[in-house]
mmCIF file of C-alpha atoms in Angstrom:
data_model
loop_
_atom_site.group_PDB
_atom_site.id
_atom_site.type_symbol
_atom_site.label_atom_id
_atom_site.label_comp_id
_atom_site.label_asym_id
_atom_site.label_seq_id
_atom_site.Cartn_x
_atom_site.Cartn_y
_atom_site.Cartn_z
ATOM 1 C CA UNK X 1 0.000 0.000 0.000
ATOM 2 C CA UNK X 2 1.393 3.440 -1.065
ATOM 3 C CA UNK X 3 1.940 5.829 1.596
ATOM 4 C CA UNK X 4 0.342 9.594 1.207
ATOM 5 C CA UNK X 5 2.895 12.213 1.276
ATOM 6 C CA UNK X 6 2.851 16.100 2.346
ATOM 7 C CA UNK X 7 5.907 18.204 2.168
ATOM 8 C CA UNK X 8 7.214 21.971 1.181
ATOM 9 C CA UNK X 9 9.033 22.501 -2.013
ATOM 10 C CA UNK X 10 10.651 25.706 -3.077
ATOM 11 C CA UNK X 11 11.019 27.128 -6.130
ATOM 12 C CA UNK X 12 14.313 29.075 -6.544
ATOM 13 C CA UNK X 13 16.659 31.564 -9.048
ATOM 14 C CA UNK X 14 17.947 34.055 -10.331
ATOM 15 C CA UNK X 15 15.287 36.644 -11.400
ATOM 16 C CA UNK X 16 12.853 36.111 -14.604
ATOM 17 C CA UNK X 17 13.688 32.391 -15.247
ATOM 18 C CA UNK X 18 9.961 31.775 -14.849
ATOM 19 C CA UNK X 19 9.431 30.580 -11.165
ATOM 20 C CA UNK X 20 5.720 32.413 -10.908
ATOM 21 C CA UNK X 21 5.029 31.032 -13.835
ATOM 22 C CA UNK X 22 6.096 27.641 -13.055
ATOM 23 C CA UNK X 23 4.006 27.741 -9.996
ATOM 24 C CA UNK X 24 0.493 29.164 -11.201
ATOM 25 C CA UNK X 25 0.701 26.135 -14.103
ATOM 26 C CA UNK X 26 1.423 24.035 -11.494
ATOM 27 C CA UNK X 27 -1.356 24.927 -9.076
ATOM 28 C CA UNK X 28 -3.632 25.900 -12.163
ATOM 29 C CA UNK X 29 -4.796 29.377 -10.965
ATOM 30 C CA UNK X 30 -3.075 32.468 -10.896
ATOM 31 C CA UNK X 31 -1.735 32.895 -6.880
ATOM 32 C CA UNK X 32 1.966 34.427 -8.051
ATOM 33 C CA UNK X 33 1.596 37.623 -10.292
ATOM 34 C CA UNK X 34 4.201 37.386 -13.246
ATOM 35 C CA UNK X 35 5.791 40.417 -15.528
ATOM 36 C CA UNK X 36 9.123 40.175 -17.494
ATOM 37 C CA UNK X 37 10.840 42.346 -15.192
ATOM 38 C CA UNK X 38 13.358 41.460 -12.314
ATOM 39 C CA UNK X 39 12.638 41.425 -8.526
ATOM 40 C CA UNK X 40 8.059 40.810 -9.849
ATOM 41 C CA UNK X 41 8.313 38.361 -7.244
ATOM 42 C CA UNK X 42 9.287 39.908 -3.518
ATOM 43 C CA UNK X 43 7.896 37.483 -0.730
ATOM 44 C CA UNK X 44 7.681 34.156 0.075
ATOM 45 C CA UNK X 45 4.327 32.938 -2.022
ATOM 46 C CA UNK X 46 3.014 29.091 -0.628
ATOM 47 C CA UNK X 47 0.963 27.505 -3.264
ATOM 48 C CA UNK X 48 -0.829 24.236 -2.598
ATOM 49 C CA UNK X 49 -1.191 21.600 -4.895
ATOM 50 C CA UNK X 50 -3.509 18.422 -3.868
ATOM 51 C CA UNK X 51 -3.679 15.038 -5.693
ATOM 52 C CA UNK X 52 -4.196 11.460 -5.296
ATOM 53 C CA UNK X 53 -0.958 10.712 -4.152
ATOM 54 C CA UNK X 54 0.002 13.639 -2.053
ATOM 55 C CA UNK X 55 -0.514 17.777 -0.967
ATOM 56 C CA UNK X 56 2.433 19.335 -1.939
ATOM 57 C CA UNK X 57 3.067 22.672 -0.746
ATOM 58 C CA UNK X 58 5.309 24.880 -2.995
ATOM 59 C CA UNK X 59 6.826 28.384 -1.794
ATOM 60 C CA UNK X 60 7.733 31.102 -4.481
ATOM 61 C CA UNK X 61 10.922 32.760 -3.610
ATOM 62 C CA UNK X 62 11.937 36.087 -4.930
ATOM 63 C CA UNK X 63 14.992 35.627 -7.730
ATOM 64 C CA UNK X 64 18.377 35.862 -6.244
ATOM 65 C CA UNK X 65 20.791 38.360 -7.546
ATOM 66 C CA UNK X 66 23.756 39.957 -6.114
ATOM 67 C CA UNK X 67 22.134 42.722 -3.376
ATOM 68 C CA UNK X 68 23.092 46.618 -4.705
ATOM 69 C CA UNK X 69 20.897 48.066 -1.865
ATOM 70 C CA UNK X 70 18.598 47.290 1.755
ATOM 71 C CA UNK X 71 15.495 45.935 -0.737
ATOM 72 C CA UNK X 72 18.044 43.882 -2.678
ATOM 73 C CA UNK X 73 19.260 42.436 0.844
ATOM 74 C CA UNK X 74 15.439 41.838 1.935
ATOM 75 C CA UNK X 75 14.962 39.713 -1.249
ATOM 76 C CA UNK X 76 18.236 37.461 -0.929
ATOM 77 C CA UNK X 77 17.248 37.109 3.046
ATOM 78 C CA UNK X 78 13.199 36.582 1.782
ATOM 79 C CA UNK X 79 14.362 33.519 -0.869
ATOM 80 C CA UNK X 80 17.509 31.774 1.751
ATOM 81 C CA UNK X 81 15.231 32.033 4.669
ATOM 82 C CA UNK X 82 12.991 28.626 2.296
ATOM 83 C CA UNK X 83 15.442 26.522 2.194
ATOM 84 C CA UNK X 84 16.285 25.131 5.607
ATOM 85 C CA UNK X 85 12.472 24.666 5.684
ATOM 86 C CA UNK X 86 11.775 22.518 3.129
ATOM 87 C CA UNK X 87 11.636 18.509 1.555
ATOM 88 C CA UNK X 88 13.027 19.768 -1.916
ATOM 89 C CA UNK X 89 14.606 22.740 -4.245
ATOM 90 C CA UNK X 90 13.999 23.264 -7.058
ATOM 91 C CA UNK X 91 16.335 24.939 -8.954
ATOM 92 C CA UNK X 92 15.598 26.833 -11.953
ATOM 93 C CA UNK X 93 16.944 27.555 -14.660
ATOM 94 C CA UNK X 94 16.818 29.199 -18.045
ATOM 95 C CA UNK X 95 17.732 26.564 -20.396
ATOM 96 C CA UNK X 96 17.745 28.790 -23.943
ATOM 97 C CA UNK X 97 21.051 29.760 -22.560
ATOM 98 C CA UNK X 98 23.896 28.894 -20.069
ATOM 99 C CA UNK X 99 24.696 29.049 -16.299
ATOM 100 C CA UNK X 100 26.030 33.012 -15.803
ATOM 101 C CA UNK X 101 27.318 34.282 -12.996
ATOM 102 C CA UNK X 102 24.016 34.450 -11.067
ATOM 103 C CA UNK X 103 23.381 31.118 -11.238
ATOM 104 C CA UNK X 104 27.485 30.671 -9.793
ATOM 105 C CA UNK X 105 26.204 33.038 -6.749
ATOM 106 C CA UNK X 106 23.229 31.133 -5.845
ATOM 107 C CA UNK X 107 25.189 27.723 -6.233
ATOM 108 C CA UNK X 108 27.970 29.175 -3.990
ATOM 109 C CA UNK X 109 25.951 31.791 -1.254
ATOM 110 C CA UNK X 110 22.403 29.846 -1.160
ATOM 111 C CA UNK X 111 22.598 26.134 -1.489
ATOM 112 C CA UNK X 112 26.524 25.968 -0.419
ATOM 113 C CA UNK X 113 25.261 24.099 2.544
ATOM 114 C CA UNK X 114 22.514 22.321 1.539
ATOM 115 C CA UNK X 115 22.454 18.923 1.726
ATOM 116 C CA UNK X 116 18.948 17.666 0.906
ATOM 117 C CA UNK X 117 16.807 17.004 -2.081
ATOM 118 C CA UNK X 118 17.298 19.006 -4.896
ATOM 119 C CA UNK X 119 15.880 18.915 -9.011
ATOM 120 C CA UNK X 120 17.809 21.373 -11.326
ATOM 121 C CA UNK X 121 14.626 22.527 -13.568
ATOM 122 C CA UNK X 122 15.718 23.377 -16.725
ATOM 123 C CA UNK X 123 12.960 25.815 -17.999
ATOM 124 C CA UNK X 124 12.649 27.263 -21.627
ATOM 125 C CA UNK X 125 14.979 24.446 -22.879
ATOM 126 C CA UNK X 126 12.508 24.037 -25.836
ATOM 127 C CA UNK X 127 13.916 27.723 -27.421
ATOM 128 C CA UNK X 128 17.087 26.255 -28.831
ATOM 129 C CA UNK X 129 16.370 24.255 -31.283
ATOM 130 C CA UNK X 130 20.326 22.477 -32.155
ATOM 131 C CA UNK X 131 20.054 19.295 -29.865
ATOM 132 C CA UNK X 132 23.654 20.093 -28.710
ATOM 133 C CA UNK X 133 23.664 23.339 -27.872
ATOM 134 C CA UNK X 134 20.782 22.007 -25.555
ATOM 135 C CA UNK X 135 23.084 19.468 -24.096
ATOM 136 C CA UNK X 136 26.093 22.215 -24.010
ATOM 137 C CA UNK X 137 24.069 24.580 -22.047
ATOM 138 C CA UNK X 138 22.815 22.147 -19.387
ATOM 139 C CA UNK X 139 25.999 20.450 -18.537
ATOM 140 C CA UNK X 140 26.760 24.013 -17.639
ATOM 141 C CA UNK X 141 24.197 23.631 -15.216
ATOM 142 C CA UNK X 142 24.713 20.521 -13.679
ATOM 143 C CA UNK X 143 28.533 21.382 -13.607
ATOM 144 C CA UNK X 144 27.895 23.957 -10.799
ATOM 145 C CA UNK X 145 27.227 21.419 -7.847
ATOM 146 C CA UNK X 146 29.461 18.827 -6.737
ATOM 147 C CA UNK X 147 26.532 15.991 -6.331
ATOM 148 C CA UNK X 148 24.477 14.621 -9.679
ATOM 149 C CA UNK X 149 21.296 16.176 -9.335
ATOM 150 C CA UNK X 150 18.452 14.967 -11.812
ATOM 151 C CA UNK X 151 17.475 17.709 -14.489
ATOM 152 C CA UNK X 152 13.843 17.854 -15.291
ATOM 153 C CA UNK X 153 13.315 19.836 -18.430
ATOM 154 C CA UNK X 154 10.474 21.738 -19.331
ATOM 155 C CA UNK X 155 8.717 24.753 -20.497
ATOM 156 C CA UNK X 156 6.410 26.622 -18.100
ATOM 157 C CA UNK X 157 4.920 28.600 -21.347
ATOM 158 C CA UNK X 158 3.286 25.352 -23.027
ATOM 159 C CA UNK X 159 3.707 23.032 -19.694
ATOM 160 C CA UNK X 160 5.484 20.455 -21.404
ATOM 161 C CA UNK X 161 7.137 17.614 -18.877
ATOM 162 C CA UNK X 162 4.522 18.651 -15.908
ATOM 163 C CA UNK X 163 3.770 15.559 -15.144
ATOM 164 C CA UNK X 164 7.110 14.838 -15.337
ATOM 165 C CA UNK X 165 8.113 17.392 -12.490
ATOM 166 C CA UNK X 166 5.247 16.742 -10.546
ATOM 167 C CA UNK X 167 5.922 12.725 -10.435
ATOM 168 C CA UNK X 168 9.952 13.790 -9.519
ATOM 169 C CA UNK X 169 8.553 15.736 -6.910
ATOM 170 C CA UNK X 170 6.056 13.596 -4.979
ATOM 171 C CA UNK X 171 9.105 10.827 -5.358
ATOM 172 C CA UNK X 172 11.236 12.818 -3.251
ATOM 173 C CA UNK X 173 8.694 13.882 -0.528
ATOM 174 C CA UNK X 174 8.229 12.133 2.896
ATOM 175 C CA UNK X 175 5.272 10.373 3.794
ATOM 176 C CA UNK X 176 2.960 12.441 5.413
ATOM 177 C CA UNK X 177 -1.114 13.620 6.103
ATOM 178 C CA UNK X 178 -2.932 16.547 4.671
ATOM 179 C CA UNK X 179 -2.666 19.783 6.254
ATOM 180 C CA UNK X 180 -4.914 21.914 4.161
ATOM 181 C CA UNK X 181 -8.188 21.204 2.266
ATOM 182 C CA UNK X 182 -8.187 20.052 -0.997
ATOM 183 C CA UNK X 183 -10.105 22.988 -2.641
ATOM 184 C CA UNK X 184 -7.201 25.305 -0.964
ATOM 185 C CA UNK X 185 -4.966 26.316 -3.168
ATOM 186 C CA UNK X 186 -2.839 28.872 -0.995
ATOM 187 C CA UNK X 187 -2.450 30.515 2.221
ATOM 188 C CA UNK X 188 -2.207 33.556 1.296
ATOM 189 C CA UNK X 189 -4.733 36.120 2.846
ATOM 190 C CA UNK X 190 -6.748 38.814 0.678
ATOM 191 C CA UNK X 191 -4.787 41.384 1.543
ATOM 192 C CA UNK X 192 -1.398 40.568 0.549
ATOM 193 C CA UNK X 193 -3.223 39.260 -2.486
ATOM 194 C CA UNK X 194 -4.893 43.333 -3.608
ATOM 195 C CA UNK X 195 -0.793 44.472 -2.735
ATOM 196 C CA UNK X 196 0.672 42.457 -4.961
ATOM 197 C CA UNK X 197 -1.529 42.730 -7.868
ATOM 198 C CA UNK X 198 -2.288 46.380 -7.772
ATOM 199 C CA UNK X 199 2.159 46.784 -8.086
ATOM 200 C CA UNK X 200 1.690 43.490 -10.726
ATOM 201 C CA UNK X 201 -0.129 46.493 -12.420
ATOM 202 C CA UNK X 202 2.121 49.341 -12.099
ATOM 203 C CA UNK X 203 5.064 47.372 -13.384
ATOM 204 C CA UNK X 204 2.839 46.158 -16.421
ATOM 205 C CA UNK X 205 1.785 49.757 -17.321
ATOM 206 C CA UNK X 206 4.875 51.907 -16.443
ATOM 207 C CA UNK X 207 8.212 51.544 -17.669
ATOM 208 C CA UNK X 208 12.083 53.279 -17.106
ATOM 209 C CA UNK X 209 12.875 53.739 -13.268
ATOM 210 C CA UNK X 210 9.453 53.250 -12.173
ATOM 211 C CA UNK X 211 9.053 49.787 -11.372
ATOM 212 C CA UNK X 212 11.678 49.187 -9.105
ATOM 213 C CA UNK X 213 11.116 52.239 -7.099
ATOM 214 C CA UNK X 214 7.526 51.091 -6.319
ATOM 215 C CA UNK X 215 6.180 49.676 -2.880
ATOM 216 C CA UNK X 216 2.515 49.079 -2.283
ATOM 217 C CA UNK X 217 1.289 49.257 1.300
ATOM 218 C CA UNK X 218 -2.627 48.393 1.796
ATOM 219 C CA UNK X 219 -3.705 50.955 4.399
ATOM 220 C CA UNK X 220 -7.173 49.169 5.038
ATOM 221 C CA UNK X 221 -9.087 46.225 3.534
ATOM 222 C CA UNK X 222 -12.997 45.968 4.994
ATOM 223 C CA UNK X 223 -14.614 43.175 3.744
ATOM 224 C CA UNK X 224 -18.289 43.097 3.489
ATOM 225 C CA UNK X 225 -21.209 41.035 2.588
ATOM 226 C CA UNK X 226 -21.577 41.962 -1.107
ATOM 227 C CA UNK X 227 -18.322 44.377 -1.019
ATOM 228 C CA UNK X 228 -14.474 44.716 -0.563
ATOM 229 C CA UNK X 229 -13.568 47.946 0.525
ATOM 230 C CA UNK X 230 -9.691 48.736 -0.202
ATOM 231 C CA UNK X 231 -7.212 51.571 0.273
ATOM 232 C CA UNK X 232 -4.112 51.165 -0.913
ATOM 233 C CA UNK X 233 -0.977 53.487 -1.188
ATOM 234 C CA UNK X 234 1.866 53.630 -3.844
ATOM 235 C CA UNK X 235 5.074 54.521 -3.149
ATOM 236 C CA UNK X 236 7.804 55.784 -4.929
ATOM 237 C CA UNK X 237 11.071 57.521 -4.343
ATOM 238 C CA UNK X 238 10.793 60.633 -6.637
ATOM 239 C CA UNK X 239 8.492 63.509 -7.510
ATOM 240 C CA UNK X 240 8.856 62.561 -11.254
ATOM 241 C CA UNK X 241 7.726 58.665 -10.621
ATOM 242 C CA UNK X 242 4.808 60.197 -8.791
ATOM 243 C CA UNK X 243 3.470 62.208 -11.917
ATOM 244 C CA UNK X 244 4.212 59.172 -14.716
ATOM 245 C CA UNK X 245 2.381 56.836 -12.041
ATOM 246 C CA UNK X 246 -0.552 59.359 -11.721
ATOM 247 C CA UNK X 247 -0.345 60.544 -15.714
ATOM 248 C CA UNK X 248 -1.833 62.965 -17.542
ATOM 249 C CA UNK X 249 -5.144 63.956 -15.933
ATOM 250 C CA UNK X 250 -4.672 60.896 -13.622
ATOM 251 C CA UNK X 251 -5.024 58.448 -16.652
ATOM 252 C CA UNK X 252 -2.327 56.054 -15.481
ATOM 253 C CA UNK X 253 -3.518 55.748 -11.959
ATOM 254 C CA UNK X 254 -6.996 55.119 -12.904
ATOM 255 C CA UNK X 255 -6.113 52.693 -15.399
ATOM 256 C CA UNK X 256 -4.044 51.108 -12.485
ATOM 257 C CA UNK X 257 -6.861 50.574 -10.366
ATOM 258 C CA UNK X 258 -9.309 49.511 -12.907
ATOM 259 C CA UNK X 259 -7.124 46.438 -13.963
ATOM 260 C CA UNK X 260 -6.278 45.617 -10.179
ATOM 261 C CA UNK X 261 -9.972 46.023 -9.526
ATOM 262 C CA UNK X 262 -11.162 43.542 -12.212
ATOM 263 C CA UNK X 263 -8.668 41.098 -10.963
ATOM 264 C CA UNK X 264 -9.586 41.221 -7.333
ATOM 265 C CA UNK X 265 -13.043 41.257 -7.758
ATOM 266 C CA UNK X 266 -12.708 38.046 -9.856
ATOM 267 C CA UNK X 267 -10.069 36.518 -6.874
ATOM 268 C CA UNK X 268 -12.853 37.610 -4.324
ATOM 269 C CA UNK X 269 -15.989 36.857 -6.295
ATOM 270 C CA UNK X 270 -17.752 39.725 -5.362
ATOM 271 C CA UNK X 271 -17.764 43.658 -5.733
ATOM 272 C CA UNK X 272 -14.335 45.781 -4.648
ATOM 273 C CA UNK X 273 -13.995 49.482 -4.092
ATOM 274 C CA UNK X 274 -10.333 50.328 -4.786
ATOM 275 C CA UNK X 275 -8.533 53.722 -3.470
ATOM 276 C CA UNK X 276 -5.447 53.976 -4.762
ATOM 277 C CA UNK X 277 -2.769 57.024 -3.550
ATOM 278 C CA UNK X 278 0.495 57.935 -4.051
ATOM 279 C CA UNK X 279 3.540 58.952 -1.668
ATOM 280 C CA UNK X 280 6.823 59.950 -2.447
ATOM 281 C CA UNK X 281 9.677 58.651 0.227
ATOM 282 C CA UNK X 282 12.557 59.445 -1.282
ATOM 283 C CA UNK X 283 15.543 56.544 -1.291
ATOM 284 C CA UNK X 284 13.349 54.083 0.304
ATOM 285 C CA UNK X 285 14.934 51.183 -0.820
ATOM 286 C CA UNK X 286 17.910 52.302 1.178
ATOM 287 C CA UNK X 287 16.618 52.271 4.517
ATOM 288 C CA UNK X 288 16.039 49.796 6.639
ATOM 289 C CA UNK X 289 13.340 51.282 9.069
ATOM 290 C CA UNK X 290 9.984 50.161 7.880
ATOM 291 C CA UNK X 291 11.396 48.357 4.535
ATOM 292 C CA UNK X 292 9.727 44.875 5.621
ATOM 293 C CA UNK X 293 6.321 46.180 5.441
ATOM 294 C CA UNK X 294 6.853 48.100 1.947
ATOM 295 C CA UNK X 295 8.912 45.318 0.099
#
């Protein structure tokens, strides 16, 4: 008789190799929002995944990069702070080319002492199309640790080899009992859920500095019967990111809060009221005194 397993898996890289991605296929549902630019991704996101076999829990780490400032530190300490946590890494990678330098530094300042279970996922391997250039770039992957870890390769665009991955994974977890409900598919509460979608948003719809300057900080969220009411406040660090997020005759902002809005409302299944504002604190990602609630 097969035991039932539960354990925590987390999902870890350098920035944009597709870890939200990976994760919303996985679970089937948007939970991790997802843009092409680095440091999307900021805290620790658990998504739940039930089968037949087990309840997997999978936590969404911010990429890993080389810190240049306090908000660069927060995200390195955000995505080490998984791993003495969990069952299993898994570490992704971007397969269309091969390992750089940011890859080295995770190898070398994240997993140096890790000793469990570990899959090298080699995402977007599908985009080079000469067989051994494939091969070439993912020996440069597997060259980076000392032990043999098994590659899984897929593509989180198309979700080719998911079955794959997910079959790798339950192999490597412990046996163990349910902790959440099967229709749950994350932990995450409604509030953290309207902050990171309303700055999912702003880096969609703004470009230049913008993006990385942002922080969103939900000021109140009052849920009611038939209504969420939310009030939310941007920040940025300069005067001039405070007029392209607002735009001309506060076009931006409004379209800002629309998208967000349509979003929650479909995440919440009911009506939301969104107030959006924004604050200029200048060098914010700089300081450390109240960083951990605006990251």
């Amino acid at each position: 008789m097969k035991h039932y397993k539960f354990g925590y898996t987390a999902i870890i890289g350098r920035p944009n190799v597709g870890k939200s991605t990976i994760l919303n296929r996985i679970i089937g549902q948007k939970i991790a929002i997802t843009t092409d630019k680095a440091q999307t991704t900021r805290r620790r996101i658990n998504g739940i995944l039930t089968t037949e076999e087990a309840q997997i829990v999978f936590v969404d780490t911010p990429g890993i990069h080389k810190p240049l400032d306090k908000l660069g530190e927060c995200l390195v300490d955000e995505a080490k702070s998984a791993v003495p946590d969990v069952d299993l890494i898994l570490f992704v990678v971007d397969g269309s080319t091969t390992a750089g330098r940011g890859d080295k530094w995770i190898v070398e300042n994240v997993l140096k002492n890790y000793n469990g279970n570990l899959l090298i996922v080699i995402n977007k391997y599908d985009l080079i199309k000469d067989i051994k250039k494939r091969e070439e770039n993912l020996l440069t992957y597997k060259t980076l640790f000392e032990k043999n870890y098994p590659c899984i390769k897929i593509s989180a665009k198309t979700g080719r080899n998911f079955d794959t991955l997910i079959n790798n994974i339950i192999r490597k977890l412990p046996a163990g009992e349910k902790v959440y409900d099967d229709e749950i598919i994350t932990d995450e509460t409604m509030r953290n859920i309207a902050r990171e979608l309303i700055r999912e948003k702003i880096l969609l719809y703004t470009h230049d500095e913008v993006p990385h300057s942002v922080a969103v900080i939900i000021e109140s969220y009052e849920e009611l019967e038939k209504l969420d009411k939310i009030s939310a406040k941007i920040i940025v660090e300069q005067e001039t990111q405070k007029g392209i997020l607002i735009g001309k005759n506060g076009a931006m902002l409004k379209k800002i809060g629309t998208e967000a809005r349509k979003e929650l409302e479909l995440t919440a299944d009911k009506k939301v009221y969104l107030d959006l504002q924004v604050k200029v604190i200048k060098d914010w990602r700089k300081k450390s005194k109240d960083l951990g609630k605006m990251y």
